[in-house]
XYZ file of C-alpha atoms in Angstrom:
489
model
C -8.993 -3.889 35.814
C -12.124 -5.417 35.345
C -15.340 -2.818 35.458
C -18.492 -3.911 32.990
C -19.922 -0.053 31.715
C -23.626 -1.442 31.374
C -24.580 1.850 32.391
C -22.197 3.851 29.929
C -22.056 4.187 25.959
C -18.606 4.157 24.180
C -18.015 6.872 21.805
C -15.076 6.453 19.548
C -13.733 8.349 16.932
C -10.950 7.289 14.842
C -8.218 9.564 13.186
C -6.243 6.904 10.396
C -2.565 8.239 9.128
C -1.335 6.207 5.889
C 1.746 7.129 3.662
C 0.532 7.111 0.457
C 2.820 4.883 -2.699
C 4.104 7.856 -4.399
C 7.499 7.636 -5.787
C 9.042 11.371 -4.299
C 7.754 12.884 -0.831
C 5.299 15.247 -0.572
C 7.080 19.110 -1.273
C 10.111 17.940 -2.494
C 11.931 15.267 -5.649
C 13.803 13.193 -2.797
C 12.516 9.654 -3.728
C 10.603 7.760 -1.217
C 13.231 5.840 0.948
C 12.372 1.849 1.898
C 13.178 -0.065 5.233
C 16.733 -0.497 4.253
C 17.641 2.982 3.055
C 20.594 3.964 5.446
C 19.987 7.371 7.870
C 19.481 10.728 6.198
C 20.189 9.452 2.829
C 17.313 10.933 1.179
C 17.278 14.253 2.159
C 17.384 17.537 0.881
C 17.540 21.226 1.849
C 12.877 21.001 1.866
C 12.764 18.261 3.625
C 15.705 19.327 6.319
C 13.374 22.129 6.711
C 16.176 24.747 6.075
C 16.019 28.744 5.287
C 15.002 29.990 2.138
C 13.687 26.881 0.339
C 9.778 26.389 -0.805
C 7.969 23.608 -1.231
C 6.284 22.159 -4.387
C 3.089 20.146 -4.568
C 3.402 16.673 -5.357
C 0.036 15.812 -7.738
C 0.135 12.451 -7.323
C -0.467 12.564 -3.525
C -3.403 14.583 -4.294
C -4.528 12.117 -6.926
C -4.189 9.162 -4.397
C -5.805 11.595 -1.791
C -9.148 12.334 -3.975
C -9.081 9.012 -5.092
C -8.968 7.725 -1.425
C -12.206 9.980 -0.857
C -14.004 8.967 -3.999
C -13.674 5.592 -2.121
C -15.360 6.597 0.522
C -18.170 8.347 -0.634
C -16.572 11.680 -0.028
C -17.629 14.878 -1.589
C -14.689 16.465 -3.176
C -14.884 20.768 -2.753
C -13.876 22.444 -5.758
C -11.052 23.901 -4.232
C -8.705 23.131 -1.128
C -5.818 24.654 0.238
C -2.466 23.860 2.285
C -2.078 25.296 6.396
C 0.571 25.636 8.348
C -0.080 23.803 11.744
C 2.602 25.104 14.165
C 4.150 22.790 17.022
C 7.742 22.339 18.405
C 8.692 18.626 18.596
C 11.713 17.386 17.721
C 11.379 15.216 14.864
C 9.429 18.377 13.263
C 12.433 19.629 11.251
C 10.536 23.678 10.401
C 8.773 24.082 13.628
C 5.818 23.440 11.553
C 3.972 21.192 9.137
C 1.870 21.870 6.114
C -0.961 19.663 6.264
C -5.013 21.157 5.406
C -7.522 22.280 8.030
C -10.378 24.214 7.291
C -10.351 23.533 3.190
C -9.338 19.466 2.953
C -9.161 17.479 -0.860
C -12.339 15.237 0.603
C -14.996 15.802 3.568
C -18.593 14.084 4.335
C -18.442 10.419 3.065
C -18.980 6.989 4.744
C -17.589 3.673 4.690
C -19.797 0.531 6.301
C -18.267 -1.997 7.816
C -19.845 -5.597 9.185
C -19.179 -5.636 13.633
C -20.584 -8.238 16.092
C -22.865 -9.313 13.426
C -24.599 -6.045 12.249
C -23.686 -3.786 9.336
C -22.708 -0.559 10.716
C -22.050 3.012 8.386
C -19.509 5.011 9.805
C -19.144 8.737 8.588
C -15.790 10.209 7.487
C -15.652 13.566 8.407
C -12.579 14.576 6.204
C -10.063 13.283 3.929
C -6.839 15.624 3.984
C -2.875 15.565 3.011
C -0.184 16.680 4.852
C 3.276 16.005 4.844
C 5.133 13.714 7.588
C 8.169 14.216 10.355
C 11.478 12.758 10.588
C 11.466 9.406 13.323
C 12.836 9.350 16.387
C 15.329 6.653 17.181
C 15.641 6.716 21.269
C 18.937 4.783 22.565
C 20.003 3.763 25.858
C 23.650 2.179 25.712
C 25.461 -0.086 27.586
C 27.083 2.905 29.230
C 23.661 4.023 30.439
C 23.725 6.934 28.605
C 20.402 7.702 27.578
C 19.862 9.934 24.068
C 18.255 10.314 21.061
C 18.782 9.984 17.342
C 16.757 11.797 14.013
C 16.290 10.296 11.256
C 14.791 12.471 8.134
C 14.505 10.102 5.687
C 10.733 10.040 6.675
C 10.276 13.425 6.466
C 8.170 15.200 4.034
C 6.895 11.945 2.637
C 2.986 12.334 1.665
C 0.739 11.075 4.711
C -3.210 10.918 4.062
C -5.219 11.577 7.463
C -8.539 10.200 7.403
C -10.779 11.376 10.441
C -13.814 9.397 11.129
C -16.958 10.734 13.011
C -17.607 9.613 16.786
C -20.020 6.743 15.135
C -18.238 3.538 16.705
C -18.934 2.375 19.548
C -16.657 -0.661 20.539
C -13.318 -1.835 20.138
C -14.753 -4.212 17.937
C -16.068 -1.951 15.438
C -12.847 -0.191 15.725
C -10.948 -2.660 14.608
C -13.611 -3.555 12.000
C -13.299 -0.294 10.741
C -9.774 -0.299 10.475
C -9.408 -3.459 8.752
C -12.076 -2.185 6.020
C -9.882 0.743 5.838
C -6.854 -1.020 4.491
C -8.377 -3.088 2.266
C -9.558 -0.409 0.214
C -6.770 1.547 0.678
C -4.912 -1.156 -0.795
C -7.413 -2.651 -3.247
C -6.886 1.501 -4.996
C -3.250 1.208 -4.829
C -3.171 4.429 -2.198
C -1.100 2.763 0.555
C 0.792 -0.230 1.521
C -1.205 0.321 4.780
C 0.939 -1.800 6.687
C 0.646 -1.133 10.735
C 4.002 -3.289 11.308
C 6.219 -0.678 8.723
C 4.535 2.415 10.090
C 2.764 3.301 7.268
C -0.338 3.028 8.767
C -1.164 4.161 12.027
C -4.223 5.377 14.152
C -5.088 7.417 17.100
C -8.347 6.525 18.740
C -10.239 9.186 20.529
C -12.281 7.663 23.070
C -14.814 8.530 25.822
C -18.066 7.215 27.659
C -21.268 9.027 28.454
C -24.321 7.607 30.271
C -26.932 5.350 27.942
C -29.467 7.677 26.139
C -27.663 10.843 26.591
C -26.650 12.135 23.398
C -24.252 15.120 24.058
C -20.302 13.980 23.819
C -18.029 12.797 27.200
C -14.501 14.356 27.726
C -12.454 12.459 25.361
C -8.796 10.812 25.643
C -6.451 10.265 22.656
C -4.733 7.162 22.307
C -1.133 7.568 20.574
C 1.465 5.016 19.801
C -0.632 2.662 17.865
C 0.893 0.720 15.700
C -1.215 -2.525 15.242
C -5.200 -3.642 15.307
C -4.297 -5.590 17.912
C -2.765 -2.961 20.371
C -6.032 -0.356 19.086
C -8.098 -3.378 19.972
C -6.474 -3.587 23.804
C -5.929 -0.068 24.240
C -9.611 1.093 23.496
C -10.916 -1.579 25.918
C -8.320 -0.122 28.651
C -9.275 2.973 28.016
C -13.248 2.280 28.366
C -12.637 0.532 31.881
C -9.952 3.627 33.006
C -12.643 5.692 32.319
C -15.623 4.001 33.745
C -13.301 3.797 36.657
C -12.703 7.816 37.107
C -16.535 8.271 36.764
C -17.947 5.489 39.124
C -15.656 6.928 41.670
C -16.699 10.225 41.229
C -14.144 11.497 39.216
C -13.803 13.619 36.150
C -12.430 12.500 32.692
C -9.525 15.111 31.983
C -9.397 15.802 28.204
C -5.539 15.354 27.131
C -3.495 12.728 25.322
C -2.363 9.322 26.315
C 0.203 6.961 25.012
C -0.389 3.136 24.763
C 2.655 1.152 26.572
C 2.048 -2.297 24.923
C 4.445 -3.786 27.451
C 2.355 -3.558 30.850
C -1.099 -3.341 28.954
C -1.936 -0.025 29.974
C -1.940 4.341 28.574
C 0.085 6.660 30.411
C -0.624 10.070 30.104
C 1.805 12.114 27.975
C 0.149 15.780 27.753
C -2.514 17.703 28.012
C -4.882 17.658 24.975
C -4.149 20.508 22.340
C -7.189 22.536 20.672
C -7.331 23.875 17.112
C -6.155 27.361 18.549
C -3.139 25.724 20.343
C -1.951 25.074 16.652
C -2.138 28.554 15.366
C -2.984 27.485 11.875
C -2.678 30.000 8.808
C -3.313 29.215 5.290
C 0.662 28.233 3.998
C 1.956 31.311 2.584
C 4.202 29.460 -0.426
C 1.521 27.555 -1.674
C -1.395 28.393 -3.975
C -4.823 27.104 -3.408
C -5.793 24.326 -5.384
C -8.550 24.389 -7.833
C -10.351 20.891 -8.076
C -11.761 20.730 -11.414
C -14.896 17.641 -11.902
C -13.354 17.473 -14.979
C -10.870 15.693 -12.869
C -12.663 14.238 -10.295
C -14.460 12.378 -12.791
C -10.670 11.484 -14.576
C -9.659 10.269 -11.237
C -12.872 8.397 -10.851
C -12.687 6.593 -14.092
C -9.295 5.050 -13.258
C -10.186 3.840 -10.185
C -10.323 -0.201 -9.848
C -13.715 -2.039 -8.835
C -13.742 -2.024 -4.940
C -13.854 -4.484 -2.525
C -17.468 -4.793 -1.978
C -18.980 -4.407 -5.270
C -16.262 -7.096 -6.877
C -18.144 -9.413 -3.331
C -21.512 -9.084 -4.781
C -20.304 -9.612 -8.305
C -17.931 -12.665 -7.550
C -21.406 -14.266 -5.602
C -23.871 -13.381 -8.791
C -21.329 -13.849 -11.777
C -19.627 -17.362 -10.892
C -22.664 -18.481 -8.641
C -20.137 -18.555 -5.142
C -21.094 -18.900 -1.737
C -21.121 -15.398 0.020
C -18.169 -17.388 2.148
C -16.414 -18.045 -1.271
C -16.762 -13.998 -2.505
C -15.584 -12.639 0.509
C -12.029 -14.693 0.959
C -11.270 -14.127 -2.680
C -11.638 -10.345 -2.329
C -9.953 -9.883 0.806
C -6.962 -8.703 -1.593
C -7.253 -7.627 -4.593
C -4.184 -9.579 -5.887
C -6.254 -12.723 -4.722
C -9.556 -11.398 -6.911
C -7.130 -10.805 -9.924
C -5.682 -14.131 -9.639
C -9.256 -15.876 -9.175
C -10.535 -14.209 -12.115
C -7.661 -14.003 -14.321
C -7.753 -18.376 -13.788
C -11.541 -18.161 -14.678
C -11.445 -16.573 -18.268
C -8.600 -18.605 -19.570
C -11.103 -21.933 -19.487
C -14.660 -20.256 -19.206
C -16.944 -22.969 -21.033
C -16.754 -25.212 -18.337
C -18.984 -22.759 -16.089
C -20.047 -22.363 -12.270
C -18.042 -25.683 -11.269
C -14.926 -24.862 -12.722
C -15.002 -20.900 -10.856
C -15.959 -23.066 -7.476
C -13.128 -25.333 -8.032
C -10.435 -22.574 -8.249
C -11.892 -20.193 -5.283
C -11.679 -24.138 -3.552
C -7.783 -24.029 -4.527
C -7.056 -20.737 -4.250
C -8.878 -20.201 -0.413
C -7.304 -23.873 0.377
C -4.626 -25.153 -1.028
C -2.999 -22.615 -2.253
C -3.483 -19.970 0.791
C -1.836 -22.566 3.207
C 0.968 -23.374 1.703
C 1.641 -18.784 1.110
C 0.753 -18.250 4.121
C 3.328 -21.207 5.188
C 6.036 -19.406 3.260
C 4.911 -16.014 4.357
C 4.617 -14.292 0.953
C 1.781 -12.875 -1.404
C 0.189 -14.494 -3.968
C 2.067 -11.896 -6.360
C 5.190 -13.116 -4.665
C 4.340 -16.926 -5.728
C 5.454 -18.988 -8.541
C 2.572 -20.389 -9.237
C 0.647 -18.428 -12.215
C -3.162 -18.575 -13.127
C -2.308 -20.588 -16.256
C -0.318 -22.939 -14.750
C -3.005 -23.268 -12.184
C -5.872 -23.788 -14.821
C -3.792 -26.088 -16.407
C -3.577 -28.350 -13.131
C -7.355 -28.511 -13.146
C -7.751 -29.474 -16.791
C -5.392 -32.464 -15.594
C -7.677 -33.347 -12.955
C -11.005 -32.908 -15.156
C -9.506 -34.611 -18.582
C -9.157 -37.297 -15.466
C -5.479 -37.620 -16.320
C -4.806 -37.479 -13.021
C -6.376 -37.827 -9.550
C -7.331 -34.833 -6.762
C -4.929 -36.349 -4.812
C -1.963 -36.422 -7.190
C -2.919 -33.007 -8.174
C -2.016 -31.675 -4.206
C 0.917 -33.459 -4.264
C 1.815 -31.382 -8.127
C 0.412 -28.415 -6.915
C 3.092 -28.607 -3.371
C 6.099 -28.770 -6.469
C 4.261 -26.086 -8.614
C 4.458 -23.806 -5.461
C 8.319 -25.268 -4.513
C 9.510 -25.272 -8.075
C 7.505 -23.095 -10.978
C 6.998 -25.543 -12.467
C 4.343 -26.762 -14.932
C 2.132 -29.296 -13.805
C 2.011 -31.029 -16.729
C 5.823 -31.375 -16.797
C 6.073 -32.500 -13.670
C 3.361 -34.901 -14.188
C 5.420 -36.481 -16.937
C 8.671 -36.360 -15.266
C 7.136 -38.464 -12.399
C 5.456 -40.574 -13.696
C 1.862 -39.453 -11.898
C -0.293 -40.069 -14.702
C -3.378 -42.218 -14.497
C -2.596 -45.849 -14.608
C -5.074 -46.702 -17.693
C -3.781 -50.753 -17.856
C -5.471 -53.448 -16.248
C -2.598 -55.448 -16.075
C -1.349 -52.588 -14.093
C -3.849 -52.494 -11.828
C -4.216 -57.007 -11.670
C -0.468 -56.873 -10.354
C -1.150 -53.555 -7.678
C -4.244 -55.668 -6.542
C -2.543 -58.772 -6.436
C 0.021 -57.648 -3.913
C -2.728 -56.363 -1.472
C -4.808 -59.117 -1.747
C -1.636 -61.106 -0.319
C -0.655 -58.519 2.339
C -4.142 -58.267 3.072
C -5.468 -62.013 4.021
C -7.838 -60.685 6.815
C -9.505 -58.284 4.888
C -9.762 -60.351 2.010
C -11.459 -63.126 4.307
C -13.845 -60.750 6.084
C -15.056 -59.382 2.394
C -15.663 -63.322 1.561
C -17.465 -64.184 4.631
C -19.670 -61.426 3.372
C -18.112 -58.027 5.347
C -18.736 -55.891 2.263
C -17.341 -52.697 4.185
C -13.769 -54.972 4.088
C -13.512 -53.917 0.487
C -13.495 -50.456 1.318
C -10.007 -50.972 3.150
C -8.693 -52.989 -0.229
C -9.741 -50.682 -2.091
C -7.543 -47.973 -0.663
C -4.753 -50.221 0.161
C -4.737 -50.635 -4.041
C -4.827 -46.819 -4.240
C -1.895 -46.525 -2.191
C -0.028 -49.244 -3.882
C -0.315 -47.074 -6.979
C 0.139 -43.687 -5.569
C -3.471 -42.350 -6.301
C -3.047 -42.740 -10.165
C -5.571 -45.831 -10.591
C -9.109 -44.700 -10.843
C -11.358 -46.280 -7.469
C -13.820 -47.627 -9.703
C -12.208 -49.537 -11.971
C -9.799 -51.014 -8.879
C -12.964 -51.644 -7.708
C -14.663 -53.760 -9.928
C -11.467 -55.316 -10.627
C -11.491 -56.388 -6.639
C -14.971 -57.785 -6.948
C -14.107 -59.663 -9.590
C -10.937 -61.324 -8.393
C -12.462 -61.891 -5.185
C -15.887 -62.904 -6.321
């Protein structure tokens, strides 16, 4: 399917589900399980949903939750209150789930992102907490039998919904948006916002209208999105599907639609529910909660420097390239890394910040992303990583030597200055050292020696390295290469 909408607009709105890093779920004291906790092991009678028991409010959920819309520019109500939203699915162990609807912990903010070269602000219409279901495990076995299995485990853990406004208007923004999403919902500690673990997911609510009108199309949901990738393919399916219905005269029927990664394409799944279809009622075991700015502000003050402010400051403070900033505070492990490095040898200034964003954004995010891991997960430690470039500047050894130290730092832990000693990688500082290296060349190297005499001065170029290879990098170039233009002169 292959339909251009020149004469349509996209509208999409994006609603964002992430767990949030809280060490019990949401109503309950069962600790959070991980991806290896086995089945139902951390369960109890408020999570299994059964008679007779009442929840309790977790307040660190609703600390990461007002934190999360401090973050984006939110205004915070003074008070908020849980609902009951009633459905009948199976992995919904009640028959219902608290989550917030008319009173949410954070409403009216923004967040801008940078899409197809153009800053765009995109409006958050509400930050709000609810509580999550159990998963469904379906099985087909070799018997054909086809069933399926619950697992609770998942249930009742705290899960942050963050519903966008209908301000994006390509896939491309979309998955802008969503990338600028988890970085600051990981650079506050909220989330692990990880797509691939499921906890972080999205549902996309898309539809067209024609250029210049300004009233909103029928719109589809997208479910079953568990990667920016798959939002990325299913929104553009979507667009064409619908451009599709409408060129041929068709109607967009508002409902929901899953995304079947495996043949590229949404099915449809149900008809799309309304507010009323959820019969919600203000949760009859909770109390409302009173949001003091007393606080607010608390929650405010503990909340770490964000993405793009620690950008502009990285560019002004340590004089980096906009290029340079923005790499660095991708993560906020990375920034903490880069600047942690920076303070423990200051005096040297704007070259020594450039040379460790050079390592860090080079050297050192090749060979992690080689081994897969985080730059917490590394051995290699911002002292031991100053310490390698007070090596190279003290000119004890050469940039060269100090990749192949930094490769056994990463393998090993080790220090580079140990490891330097142990292998003998220090600079060569004896002429003799360097006569005999340049003496062997000059004898493997009879054309090149001939060319320089019959006055090819580019021939000493080649010597010049061959001497440098000879000695593993630990002679210095220009005294091997006044020592070459004097033995051959």
């Amino acid at each position: 399917m292959t339909i251009t909408a020149v004469r349509y607009e996209t509208v999409i709105g994006l609603e964002v589900h992430a767990q949030l890093l809280t060490n019990s779920k949401m109503f309950c004291a069962c600790p959070t399980p991980t991806l290896d906790s086995p089945p139902n092991s951390t369960v109890c009678p408020v999570c299994l949903g059964l008679p007779g028991v009442l929840p309790v409010i977790n307040k660190r959920a609703v600390e990461l939750t007002i934190m999360t819309g401090l973050a984006l520019n939110c205004h915070i109500p003074d008070e908020a209150k849980f609902d009951r939203k009633n459905y009948h699915y199976p992995d919904l162990m009640k028959g219902y789930q608290i989550s917030q609807y008319d009173l949410p912990l954070c409403k009216e903010g923004w967040i801008e992102v940078e899409a197809e070269g153009d800053a765009q602000r995109i409006g958050i219409t509400r930050v709000h907490l609810e509580e999550d279901t159990a998963r469904s495990h379906h099985v087909v076995n070799q018997a054909g039998a086809n069933y399926s299995l619950i697992d609770v485990n998942r249930s009742g853990l705290p899960l942050m919904e963050i519903v966008s406004e209908p301000d994006i208007r390509s896939a491309e923004a979309s998955r802008a948006y969503l990338t600028k999403l988890r970085q600051v919902l990981r650079y506050i500690g909220a989330s692990r916002a990880n797509m691939d673990e499921g906890n972080m997911r999205c549902e996309p609510n898309v539809s067209i209208r024609p250029v210049g009108e300004t009233s909103l199309g029928q719109k589809v949901e997208l479910k079953n999105i568990n990667s920016f990738r798959h939002a990325y393919d299913a929104i553009k399916f979507e667009v064409e599907r619908q451009t599709t219905v409408v060129e041929s005269g068709g109607r967009v029927a508002q409902e929901t639609r899953g995304w079947r990664e495996d043949i590229g394409q949404s099915v449809t799944q149900r008809s799309k529910e309304f507010a009323d279809d959820y019969r919600y009622f203000p949760e009859p075991d909770l109390p409302m909660l009173a949001i003091s700015r007393d606080w607010v502000e608390d929650i405010r003050s503990r909340m770490p420097e964000l993405p793009d402010d620690r950008r502009r400051r990285f560019s002004e403070q340590y004089s980096l390239s906009d290029y340079d900033a923005r790499v660095l505070t991708e993560s906020r492990a990375r920034a903490d890394f880069f600047e942690t490095t920076t303070v423990l040898n200051a005096a040297s200034g704007p070259q020594r910040a450039k040379n460790i964003a050079n390592w860090i954004n080079g050297d050192f995010a090749r060979l992690l992303n080689a081994a897969g891991i985080e730059i917490p997960d590394s051995r290699i430690t911002p002292q031991a990583l100053s310490d390698l470039l007070d090596l190279v500047e003290s000119g004890s050894i050469s940039g060269k030597t100090a990749k192949d130290v930094f490769a056994e730092m990463f393998k090993t832990g080790r220090s580079p200055g140990e490891i330097v000693k142990e292998s003998g990688l220090s600079r060569i500082e004896s002429a003799d050292e360097v006569s005999i290296a340049i003496e062997k060349v000059i004898q493997e190297s009879p054309k090149a020696v001939a060319d320089y005499r019959s006055g090819k001065e580019t021939a000493i170029t080649f010597l010049v390295g061959q001497v440098m290879r000879e000695t593993r990098g630990r002679a210095r170039p220009d005294m091997v290469l006044e020592a070459l233009r004097e033995k051959l002169g």
